[in-house]
Coordinates of C-alpha atoms and ligand atoms in Angstrom, one line a residue:
X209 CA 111.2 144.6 86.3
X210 CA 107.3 144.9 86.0
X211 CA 107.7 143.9 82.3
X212 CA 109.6 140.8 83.9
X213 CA 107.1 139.5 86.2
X214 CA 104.2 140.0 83.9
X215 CA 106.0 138.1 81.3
X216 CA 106.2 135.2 84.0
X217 CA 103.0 135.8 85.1
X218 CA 101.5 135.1 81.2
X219 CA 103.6 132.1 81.2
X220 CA 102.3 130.9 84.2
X221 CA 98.3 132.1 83.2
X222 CA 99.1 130.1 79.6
X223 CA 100.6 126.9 81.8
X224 CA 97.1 127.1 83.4
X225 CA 95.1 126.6 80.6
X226 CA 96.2 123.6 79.1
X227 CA 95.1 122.5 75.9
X228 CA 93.3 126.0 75.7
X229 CA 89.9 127.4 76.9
X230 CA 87.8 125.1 74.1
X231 CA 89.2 121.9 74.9
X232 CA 88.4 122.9 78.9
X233 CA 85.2 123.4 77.7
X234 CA 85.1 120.0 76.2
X235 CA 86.0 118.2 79.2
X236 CA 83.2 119.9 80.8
X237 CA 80.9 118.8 78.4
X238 CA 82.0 115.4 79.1
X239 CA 80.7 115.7 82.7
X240 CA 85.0 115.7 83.8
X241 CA 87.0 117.8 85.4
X242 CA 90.3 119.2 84.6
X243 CA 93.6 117.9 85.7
X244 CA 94.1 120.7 88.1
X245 CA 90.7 120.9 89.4
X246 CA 90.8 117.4 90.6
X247 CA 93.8 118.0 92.2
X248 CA 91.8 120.9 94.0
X249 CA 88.9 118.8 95.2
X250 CA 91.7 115.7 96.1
X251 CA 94.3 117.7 98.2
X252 CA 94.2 120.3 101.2
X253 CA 92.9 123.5 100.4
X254 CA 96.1 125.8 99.0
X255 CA 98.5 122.9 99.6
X256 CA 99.3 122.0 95.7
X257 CA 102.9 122.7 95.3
X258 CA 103.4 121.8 91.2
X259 CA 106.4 120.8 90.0
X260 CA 107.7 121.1 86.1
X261 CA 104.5 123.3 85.0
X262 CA 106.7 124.8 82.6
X263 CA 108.1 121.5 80.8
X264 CA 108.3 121.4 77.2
X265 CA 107.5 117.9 75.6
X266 CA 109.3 117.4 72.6
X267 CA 108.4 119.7 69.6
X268 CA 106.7 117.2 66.8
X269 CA 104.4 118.9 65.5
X270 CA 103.7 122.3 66.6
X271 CA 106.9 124.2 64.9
X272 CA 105.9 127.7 66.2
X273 CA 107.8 128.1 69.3
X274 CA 104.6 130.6 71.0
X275 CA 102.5 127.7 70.0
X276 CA 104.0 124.8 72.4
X277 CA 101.9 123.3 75.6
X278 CA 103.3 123.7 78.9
X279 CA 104.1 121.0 80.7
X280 CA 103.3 118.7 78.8
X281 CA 100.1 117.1 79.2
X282 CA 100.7 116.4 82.9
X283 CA 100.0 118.1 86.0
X284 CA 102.6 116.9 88.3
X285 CA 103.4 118.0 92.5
X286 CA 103.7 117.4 96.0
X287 CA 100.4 118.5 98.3
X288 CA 98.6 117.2 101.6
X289 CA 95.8 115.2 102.4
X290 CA 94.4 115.7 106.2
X291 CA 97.7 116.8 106.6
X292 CA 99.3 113.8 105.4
X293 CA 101.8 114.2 102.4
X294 CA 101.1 113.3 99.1
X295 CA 102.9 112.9 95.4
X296 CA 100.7 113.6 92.9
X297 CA 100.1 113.6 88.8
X298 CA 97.4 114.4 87.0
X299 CA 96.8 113.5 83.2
X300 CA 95.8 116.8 81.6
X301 CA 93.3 115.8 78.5
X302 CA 92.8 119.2 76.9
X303 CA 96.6 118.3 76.0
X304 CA 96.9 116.1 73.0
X305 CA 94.2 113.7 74.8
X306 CA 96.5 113.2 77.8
X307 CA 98.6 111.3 75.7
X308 CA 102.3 110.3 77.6
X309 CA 104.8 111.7 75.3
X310 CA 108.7 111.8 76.9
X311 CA 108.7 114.6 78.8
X312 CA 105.5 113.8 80.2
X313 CA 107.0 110.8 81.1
X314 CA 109.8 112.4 82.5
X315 CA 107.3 114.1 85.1
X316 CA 105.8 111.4 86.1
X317 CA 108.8 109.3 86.9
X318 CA 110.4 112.2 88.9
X319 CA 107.2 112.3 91.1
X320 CA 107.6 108.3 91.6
X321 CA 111.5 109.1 92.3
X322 CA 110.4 111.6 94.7
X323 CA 107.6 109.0 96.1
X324 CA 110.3 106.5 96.6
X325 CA 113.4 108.5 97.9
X326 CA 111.1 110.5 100.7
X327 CA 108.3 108.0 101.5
X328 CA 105.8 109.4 100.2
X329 CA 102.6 107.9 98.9
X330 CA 101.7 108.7 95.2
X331 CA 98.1 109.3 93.7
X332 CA 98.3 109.2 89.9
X333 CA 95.3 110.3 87.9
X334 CA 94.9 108.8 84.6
X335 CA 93.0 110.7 81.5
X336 CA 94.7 109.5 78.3
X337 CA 94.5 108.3 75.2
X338 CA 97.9 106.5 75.8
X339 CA 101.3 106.4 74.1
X340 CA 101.9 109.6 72.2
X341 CA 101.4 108.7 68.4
X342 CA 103.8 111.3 67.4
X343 CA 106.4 110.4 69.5
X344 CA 106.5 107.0 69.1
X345 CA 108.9 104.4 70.4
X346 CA 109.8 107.7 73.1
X347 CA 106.6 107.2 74.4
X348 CA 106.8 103.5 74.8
X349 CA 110.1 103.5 76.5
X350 CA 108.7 106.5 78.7
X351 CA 105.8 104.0 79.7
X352 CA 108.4 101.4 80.9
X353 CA 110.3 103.9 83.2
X354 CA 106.8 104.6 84.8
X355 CA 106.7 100.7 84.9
X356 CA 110.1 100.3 86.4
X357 CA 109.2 103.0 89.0
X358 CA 105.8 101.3 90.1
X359 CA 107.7 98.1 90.8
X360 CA 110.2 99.6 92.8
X361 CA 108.3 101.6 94.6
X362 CA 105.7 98.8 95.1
X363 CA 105.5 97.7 99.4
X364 CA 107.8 100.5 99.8
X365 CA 104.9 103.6 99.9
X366 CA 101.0 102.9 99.0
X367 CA 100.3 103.8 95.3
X368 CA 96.8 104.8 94.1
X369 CA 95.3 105.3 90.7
X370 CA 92.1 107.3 90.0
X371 CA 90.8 106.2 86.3
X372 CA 88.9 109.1 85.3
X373 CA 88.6 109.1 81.1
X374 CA 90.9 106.4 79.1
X375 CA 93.4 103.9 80.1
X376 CA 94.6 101.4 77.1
X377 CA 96.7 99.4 75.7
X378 CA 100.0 99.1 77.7
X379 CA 99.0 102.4 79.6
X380 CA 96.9 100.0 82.2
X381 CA 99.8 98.3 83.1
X382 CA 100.9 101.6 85.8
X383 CA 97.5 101.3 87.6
X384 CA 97.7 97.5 87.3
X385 CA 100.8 97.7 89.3
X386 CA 100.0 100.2 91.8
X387 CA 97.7 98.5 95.0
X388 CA 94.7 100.2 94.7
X389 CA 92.5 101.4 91.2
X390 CA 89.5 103.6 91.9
X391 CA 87.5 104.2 88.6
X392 CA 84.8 106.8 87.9
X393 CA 81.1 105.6 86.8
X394 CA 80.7 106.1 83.2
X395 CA 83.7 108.1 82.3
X396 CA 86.3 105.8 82.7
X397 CA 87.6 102.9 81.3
X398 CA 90.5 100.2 81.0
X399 CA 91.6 97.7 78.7
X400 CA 94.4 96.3 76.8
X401 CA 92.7 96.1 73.1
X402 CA 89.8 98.4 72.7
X403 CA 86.9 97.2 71.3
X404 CA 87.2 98.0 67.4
X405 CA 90.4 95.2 67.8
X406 CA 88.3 92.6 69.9
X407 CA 86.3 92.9 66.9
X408 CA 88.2 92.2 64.2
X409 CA 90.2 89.5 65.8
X410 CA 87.5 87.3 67.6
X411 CA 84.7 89.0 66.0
X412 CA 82.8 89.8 69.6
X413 CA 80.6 92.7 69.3
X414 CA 81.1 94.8 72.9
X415 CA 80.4 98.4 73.4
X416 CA 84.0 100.3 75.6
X417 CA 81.6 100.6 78.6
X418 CA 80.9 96.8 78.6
X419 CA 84.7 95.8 77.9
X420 CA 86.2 97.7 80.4
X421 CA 84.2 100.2 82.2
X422 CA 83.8 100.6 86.3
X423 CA 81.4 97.7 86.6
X424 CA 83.2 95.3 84.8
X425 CA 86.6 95.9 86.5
X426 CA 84.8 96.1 89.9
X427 CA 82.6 93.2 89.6
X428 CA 83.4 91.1 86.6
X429 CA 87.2 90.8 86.2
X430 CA 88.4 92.1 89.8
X431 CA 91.0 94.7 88.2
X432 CA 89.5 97.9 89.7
X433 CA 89.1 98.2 93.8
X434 CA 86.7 101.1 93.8
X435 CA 84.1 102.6 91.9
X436 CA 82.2 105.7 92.7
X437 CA 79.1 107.5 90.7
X438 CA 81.4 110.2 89.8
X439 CA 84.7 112.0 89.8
X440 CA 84.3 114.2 93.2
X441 CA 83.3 110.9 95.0
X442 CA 86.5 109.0 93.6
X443 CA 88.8 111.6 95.0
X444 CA 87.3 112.1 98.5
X445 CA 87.4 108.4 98.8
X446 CA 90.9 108.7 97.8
X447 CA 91.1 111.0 100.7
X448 CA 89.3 108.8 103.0
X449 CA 91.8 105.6 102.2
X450 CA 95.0 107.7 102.2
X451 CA 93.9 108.5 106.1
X452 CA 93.9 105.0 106.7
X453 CA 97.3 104.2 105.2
X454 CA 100.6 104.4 106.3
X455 CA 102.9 107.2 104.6
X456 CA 105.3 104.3 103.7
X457 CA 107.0 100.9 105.1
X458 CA 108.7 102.7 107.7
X459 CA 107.1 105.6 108.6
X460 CA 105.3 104.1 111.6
X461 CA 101.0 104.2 112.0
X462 CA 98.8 107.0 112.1
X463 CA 96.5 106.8 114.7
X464 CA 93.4 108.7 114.8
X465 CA 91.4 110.7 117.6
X466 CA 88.6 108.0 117.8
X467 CA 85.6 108.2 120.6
X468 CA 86.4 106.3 123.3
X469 CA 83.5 106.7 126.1
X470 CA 81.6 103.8 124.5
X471 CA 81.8 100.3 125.6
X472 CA 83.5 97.8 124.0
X473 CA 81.1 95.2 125.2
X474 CA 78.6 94.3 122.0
X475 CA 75.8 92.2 123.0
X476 CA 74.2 91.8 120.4
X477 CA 76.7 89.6 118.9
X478 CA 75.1 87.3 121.1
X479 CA 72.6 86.4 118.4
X480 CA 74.4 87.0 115.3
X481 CA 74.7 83.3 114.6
X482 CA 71.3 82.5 113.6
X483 CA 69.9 78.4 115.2
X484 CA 70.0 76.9 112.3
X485 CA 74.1 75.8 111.6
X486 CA 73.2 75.8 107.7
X487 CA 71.2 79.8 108.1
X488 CA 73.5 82.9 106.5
X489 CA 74.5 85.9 108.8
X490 CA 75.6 89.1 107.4
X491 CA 79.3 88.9 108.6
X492 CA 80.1 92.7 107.8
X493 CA 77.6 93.1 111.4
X494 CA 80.7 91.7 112.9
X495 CA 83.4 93.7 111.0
X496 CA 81.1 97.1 112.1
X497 CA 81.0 96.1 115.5
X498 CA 84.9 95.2 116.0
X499 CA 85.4 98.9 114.3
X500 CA 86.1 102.2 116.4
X501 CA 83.3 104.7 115.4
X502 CA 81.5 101.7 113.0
X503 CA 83.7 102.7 110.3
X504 CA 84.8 100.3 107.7
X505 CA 86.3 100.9 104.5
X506 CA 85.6 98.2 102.2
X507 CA 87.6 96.8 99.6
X508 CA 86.8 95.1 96.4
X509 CA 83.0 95.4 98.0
X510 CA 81.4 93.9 94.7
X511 CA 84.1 91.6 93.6
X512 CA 84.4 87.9 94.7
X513 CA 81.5 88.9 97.9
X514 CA 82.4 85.7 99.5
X515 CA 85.6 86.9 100.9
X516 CA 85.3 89.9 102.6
X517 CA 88.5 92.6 103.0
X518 CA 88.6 96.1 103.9
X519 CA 90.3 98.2 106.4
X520 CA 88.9 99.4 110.0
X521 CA 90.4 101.5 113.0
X522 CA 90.9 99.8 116.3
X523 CA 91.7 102.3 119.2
X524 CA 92.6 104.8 116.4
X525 CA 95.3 102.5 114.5
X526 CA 94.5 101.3 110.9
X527 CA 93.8 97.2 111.1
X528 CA 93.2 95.2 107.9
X529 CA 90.1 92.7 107.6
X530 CA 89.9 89.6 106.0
X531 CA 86.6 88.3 106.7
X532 CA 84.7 84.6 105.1
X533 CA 81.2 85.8 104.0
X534 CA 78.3 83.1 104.7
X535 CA 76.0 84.9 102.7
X536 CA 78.0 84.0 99.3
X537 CA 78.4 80.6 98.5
X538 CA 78.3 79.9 102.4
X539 CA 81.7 81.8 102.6
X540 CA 83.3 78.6 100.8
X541 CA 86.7 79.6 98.9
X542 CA 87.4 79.8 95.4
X543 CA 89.7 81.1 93.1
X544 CA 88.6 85.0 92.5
X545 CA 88.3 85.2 96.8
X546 CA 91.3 83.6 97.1
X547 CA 93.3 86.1 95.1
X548 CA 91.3 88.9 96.4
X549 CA 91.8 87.5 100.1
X550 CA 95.6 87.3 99.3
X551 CA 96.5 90.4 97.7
X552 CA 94.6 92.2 100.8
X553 CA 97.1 90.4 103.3
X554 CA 100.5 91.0 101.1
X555 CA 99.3 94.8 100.9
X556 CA 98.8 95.2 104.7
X557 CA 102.0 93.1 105.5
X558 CA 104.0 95.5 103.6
X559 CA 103.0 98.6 105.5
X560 CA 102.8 96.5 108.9
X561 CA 99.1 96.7 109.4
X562 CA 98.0 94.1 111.4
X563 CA 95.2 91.3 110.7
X564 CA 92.2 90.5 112.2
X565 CA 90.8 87.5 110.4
X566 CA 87.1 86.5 111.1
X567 CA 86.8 82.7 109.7
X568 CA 83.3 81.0 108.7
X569 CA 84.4 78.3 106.3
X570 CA 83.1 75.8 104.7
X571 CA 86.0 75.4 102.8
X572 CA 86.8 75.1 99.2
X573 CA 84.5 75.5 96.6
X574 CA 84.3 71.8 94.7
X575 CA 84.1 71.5 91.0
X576 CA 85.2 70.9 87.7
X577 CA 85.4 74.7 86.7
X578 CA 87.6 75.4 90.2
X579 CA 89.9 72.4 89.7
X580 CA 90.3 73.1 85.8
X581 CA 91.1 77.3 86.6
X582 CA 93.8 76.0 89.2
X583 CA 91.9 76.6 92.7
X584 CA 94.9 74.5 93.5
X585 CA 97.5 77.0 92.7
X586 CA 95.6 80.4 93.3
X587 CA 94.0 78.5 97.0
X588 CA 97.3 78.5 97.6
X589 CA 98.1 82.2 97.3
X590 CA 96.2 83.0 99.9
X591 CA 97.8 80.5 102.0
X592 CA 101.1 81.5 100.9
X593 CA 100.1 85.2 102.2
X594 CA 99.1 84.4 105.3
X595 CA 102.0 82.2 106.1
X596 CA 104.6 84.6 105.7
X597 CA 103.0 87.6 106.9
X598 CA 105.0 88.7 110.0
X599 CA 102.3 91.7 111.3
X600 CA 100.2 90.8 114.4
X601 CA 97.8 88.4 113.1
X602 CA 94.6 88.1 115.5
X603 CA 91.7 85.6 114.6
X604 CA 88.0 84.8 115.7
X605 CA 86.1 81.6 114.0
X606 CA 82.6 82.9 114.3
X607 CA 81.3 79.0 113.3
X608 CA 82.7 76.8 110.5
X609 CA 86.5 76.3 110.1
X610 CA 86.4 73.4 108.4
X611 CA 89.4 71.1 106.2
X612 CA 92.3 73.0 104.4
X613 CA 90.2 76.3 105.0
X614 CA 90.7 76.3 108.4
X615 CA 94.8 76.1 107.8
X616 CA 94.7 79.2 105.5
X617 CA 92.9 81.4 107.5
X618 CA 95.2 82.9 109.7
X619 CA 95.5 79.3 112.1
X620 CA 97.4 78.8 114.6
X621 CA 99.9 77.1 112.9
X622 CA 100.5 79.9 110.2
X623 CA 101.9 81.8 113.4
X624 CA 98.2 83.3 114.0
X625 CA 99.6 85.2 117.1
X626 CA 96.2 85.0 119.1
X627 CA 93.0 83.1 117.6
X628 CA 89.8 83.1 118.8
X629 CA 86.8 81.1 118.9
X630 CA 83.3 81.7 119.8
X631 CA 81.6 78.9 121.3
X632 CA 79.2 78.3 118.3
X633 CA 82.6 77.5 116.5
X634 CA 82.7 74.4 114.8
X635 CA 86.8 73.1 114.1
X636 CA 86.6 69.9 112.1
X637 CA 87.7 67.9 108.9
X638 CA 84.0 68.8 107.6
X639 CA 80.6 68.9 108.9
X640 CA 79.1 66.2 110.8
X641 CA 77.0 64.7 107.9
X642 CA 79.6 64.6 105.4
X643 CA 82.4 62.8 107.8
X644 CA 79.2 60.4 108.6
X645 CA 78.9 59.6 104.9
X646 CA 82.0 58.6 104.0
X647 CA 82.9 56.5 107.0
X648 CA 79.5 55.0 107.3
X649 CA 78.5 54.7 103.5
X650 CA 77.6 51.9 103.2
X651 CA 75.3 51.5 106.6
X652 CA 71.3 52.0 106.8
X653 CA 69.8 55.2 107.0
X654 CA 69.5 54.3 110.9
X655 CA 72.8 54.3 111.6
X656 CA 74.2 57.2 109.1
X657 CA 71.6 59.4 111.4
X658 CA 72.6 58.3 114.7
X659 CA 76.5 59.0 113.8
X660 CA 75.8 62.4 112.5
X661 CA 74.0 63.4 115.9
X662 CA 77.6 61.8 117.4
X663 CA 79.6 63.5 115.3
X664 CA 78.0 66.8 115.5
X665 CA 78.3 66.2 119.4
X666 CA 82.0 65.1 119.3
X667 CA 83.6 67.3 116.6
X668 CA 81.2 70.7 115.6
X669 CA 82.8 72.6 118.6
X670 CA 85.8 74.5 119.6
X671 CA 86.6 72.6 122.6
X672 CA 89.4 69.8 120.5
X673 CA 91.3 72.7 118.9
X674 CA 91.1 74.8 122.7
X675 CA 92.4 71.5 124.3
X676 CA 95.3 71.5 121.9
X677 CA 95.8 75.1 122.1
X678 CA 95.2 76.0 118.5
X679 CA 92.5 78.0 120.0
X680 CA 93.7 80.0 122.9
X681 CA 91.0 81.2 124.0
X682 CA 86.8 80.8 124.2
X683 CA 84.9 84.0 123.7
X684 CA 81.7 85.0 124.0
X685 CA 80.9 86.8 120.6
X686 CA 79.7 90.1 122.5
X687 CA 83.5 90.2 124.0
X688 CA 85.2 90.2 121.0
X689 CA 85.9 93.9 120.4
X690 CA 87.4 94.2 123.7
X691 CA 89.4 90.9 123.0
X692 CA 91.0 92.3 120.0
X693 CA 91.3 95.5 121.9
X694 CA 93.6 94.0 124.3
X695 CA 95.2 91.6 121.9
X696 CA 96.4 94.3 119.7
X697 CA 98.0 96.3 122.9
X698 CA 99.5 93.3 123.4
X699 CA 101.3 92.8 120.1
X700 CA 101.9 96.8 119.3
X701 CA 105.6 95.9 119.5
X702 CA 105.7 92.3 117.2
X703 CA 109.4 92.0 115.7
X704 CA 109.2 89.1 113.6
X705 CA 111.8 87.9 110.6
X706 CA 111.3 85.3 108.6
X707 CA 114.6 83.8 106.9
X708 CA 116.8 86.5 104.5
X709 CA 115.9 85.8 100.6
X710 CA 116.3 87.8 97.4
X711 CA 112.2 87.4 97.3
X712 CA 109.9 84.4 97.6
X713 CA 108.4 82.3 95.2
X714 CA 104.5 83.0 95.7
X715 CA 102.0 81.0 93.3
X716 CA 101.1 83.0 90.4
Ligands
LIG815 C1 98.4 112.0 70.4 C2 96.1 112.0 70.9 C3 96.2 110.6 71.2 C4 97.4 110.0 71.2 C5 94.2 111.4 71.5 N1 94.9 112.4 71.0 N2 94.9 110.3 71.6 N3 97.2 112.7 70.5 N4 98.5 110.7 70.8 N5 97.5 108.7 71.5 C6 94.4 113.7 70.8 C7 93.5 113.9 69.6 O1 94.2 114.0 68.4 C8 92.7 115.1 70.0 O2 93.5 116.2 69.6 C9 92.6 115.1 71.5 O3 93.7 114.2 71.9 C10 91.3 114.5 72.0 O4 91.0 113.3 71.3 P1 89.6 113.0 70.7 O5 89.7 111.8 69.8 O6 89.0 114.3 70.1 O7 88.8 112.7 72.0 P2 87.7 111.6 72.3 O8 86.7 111.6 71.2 O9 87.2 111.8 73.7 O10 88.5 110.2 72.2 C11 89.5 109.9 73.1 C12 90.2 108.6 72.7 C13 90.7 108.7 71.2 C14 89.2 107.4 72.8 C15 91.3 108.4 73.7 O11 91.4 110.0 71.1 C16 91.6 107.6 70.8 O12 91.1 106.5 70.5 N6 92.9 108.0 70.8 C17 93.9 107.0 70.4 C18 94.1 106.0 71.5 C19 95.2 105.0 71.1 O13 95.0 104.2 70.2 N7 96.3 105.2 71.8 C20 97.5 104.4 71.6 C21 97.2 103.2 72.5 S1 98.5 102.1 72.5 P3 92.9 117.7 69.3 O14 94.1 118.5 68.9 O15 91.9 117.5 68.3 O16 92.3 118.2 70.6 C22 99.4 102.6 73.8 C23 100.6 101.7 74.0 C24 101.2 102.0 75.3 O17 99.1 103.4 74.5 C25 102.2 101.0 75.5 C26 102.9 101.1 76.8 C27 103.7 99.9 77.0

């Protein structure tokens, strides 16, 4: 017996070490964790279950029997967060580079099979240098099962991906399909064809970090949603978001212990719109105020700044913010907003969390290099999104809501259940001076300046779309947290359908 359980106990100790003591100390080096103590930092204390630590991947190269890897490159199991179950896998480095052979695929696809059959959400961490060289097309076709297991487990529970090392060639295409990327400053990267390729086939001269590091997806190309200094800050963020999600498409919200012995009156909304119509305002003073506790979680915070998204507590349930930013490019939309603005709204429609959309919009961005990149078609996405979103969608137009902007953002007529307008709002085609111009183009100066003072007077105001009822209601700005307070007691219950279909058509 004792010669038994020390036997299991060395398997177990071996399991442990991965790639082996010097390749731990490699990783170190590197400034990274291993795959198991990121799962220690990411999950409960002592509530890692792991699952297939004692998988053998497939023997190609190591013929000695006592010299074979457990599990496979992959640390793979079932913890908590806050309390909150979790799936988890962890790409082990000190194991042939992380590299997904087919039994490490096999692990990770059971997790997502797991993920999808309970309602779970799923946290993968990704350290690899991709498809297994040795195993070959087994390590292609074991990348598609993970694909095949993303998309149907996509709206269904919340997928995350931490990139913490490398993640190339087809290997991006997991995180690309899960709803949120967090990336590591420094350490990580992603990218379809690394750099010594880029080079030989359009001769560009870029370093990994450049091409595809945390800055670039977070800023430049919008693939990434998070990036933190370093790996401990990527996985208690992780920890942070998972406590604002859902567990899954059904599970019902979580709703947190929040402090509720302060007012919900905030009177210093009052002045948030500054005198001057054309002045910027920092919008996010809104989004804090509206929040339980002042705590927002942004999104995407250094991507496509003129839309801002990001999710907030109101009375301790999880609400989604899509909010027009006037101090970038006067919150006008574009393309990279647009997508950004509708992904954000598909994602919280999915896991029924409702929508409180704060609109200051000039409207769409004009130009040559918008029109030619299809501003039509991705302008439309957003549309799209909001139009068949069937959560409780609440809105406030702080000021501008002008053209086919005001349509997309969550107006009445996209079944905005309650909308909102502050009295500095302005509802209109355009502004004053540009509807002067066109009608009265060809008058004298004179006459162009009287009819912007009358159109300023007649249309820059809420009071058209409130007699219409596409406003239902005028707010002071310092009542709007207890507006949407009430709103959202209001529509706890919402039960809308739209029509059955095998899946719309959205612009892509
Ligand atoms: C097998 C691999 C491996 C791989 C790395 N290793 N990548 N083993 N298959 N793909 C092994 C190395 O042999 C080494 O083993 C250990 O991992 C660590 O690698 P190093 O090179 O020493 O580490 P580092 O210097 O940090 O460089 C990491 C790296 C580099 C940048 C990831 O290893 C690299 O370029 N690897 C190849 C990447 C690649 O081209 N992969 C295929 C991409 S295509 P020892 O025993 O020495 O510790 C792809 C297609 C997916 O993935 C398609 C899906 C549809």
């Amino acid at each position: 017996m004792k010669n038994t359980i020390d036997n299991y106990k060395k398997k177990i100790r071996l399991a442990k070490l991965g790639g082996g003591k010097e390749r731990i100390h490699a990783q170190h080096k590197k400034g990274k964790l291993t795959a198991r103590e990121r799962l220690e930092i990411l999950l409960d204390d002592n509530s890692f279950n792991e699952i297939g630590m004692l998988v053998e991947g497939k023997n190609f190269y190591e013929s000695k029997k006592e010299n074979k890897i457990l599990g496979d490159g992959v640390v793979t199991g079932y913890g908590t967060i806050n309390g909150y179950r979790v799936l988890v896998y962890s790409q082990d480095f000190t194991v042939y580079g992380g590299s997904l052979g087919e039994e490490h695929a096999n692990k990770i696809c059971k997790i997502l099979d797991m993920a999808i059959k309970n309602k779970i959400p799923v946290i993968g961490i990704n350290d690899s240098g991709g498809a297994r060289i040795q195993e070959g097309v087994a390590s292609l076709g074991g990348y598609a099962e993970v694909f095949q297991r993303n998309v149907l487990a996509s709206g269904v529970i919340p997928q995350i991906s931490a990139i913490l090392g490398p993640c190339a060639g087809g290997a991006v295409y997991s995180p690309a399909m899960t709803d949120f990327i967090f990336m590591s400053q420094g350490s990580s990267y992603m990218f379809v064809t690394g750099p010594e390729v880029v080079k030989t086939v359009t001769h560009e001269q870029v370093s990994t970090e450049a091409l595809g590091g945390a800055e670039t997806h977070t800023k430049k190309s919008g693939v990434a949603d998070f990036s933190f200094e370093n790996e401990i800050t990527v996985l208690t963020q992780i920890r942070r978001l998972i406590d604002f999600l859902p567990e899954s498409n059904t599970s019902g919200h979580k709703v947190k212990q929040f402090n509720n012995t302060l007012t919900n009156s905030r009177p210093q909304l009052n002045t948030l719109i500054p005198n001057d119509k054309n002045k910027a305002y920092d919008i996010k003073e809104l989004i804090f105020n509206i929040a339980d506790e002042l705590d927002f979680l942004e999104v995407q915070k250094d991507y496509a700044n003129n839309i801002v998204i990001g999710f907030i507590r109101i009375e301790g349930y999880t609400v989604g913010v899509i909010a027009n930013q006037p101090l970038a490019l006067a919150g006008c939309l574009d393309i990279n907003s647009s997508r950004k603005g509708a992904r954000f709204v598909r994602f919280c429609d999915c896991f029924d969390i409702p929508l409180v959309t704060l609109v200051d919009v000039p409207g769409f961005l004009p130009g040559t290099d918008q029109e030619f990149n299809g501003i039509i078609k991705h302008g439309a996405k957003l549309l799209f999104a909001y139009a068949e979103a069937t959560v409780p969608k609440i809105t406030v137009i702080t000021r501008k809501a002008y053209g086919g902007a005001y349509d997309v953002m969550s107006s009445k007529h996209l079944r905005g259940d309650i909308n909102y307008a502050w009295p500095t709002a302005e509802i209109a085609v355009m502004g004053a001076e540009g509807a002067a111009k066109i009608i009265y183009r060809n008058k004298d100066e004179k006459i162009l300046q009287d009819k912007i003072v009358e159109y300023d007077k007649k249309f820059s105001n809420p009071y058209i779309a409130a007699a219409r009822g596409y406003v239902d209601e005028i707010i002071l700005p310092s009542e709007t947290r207890e507006k949407i307070v009430s709103s959202l007691r209001v529509l706890r219950n919402k039960n809308l359908k739209n029509p059955w279909k095998k899946h719309d058509n959205i612009p892509l």
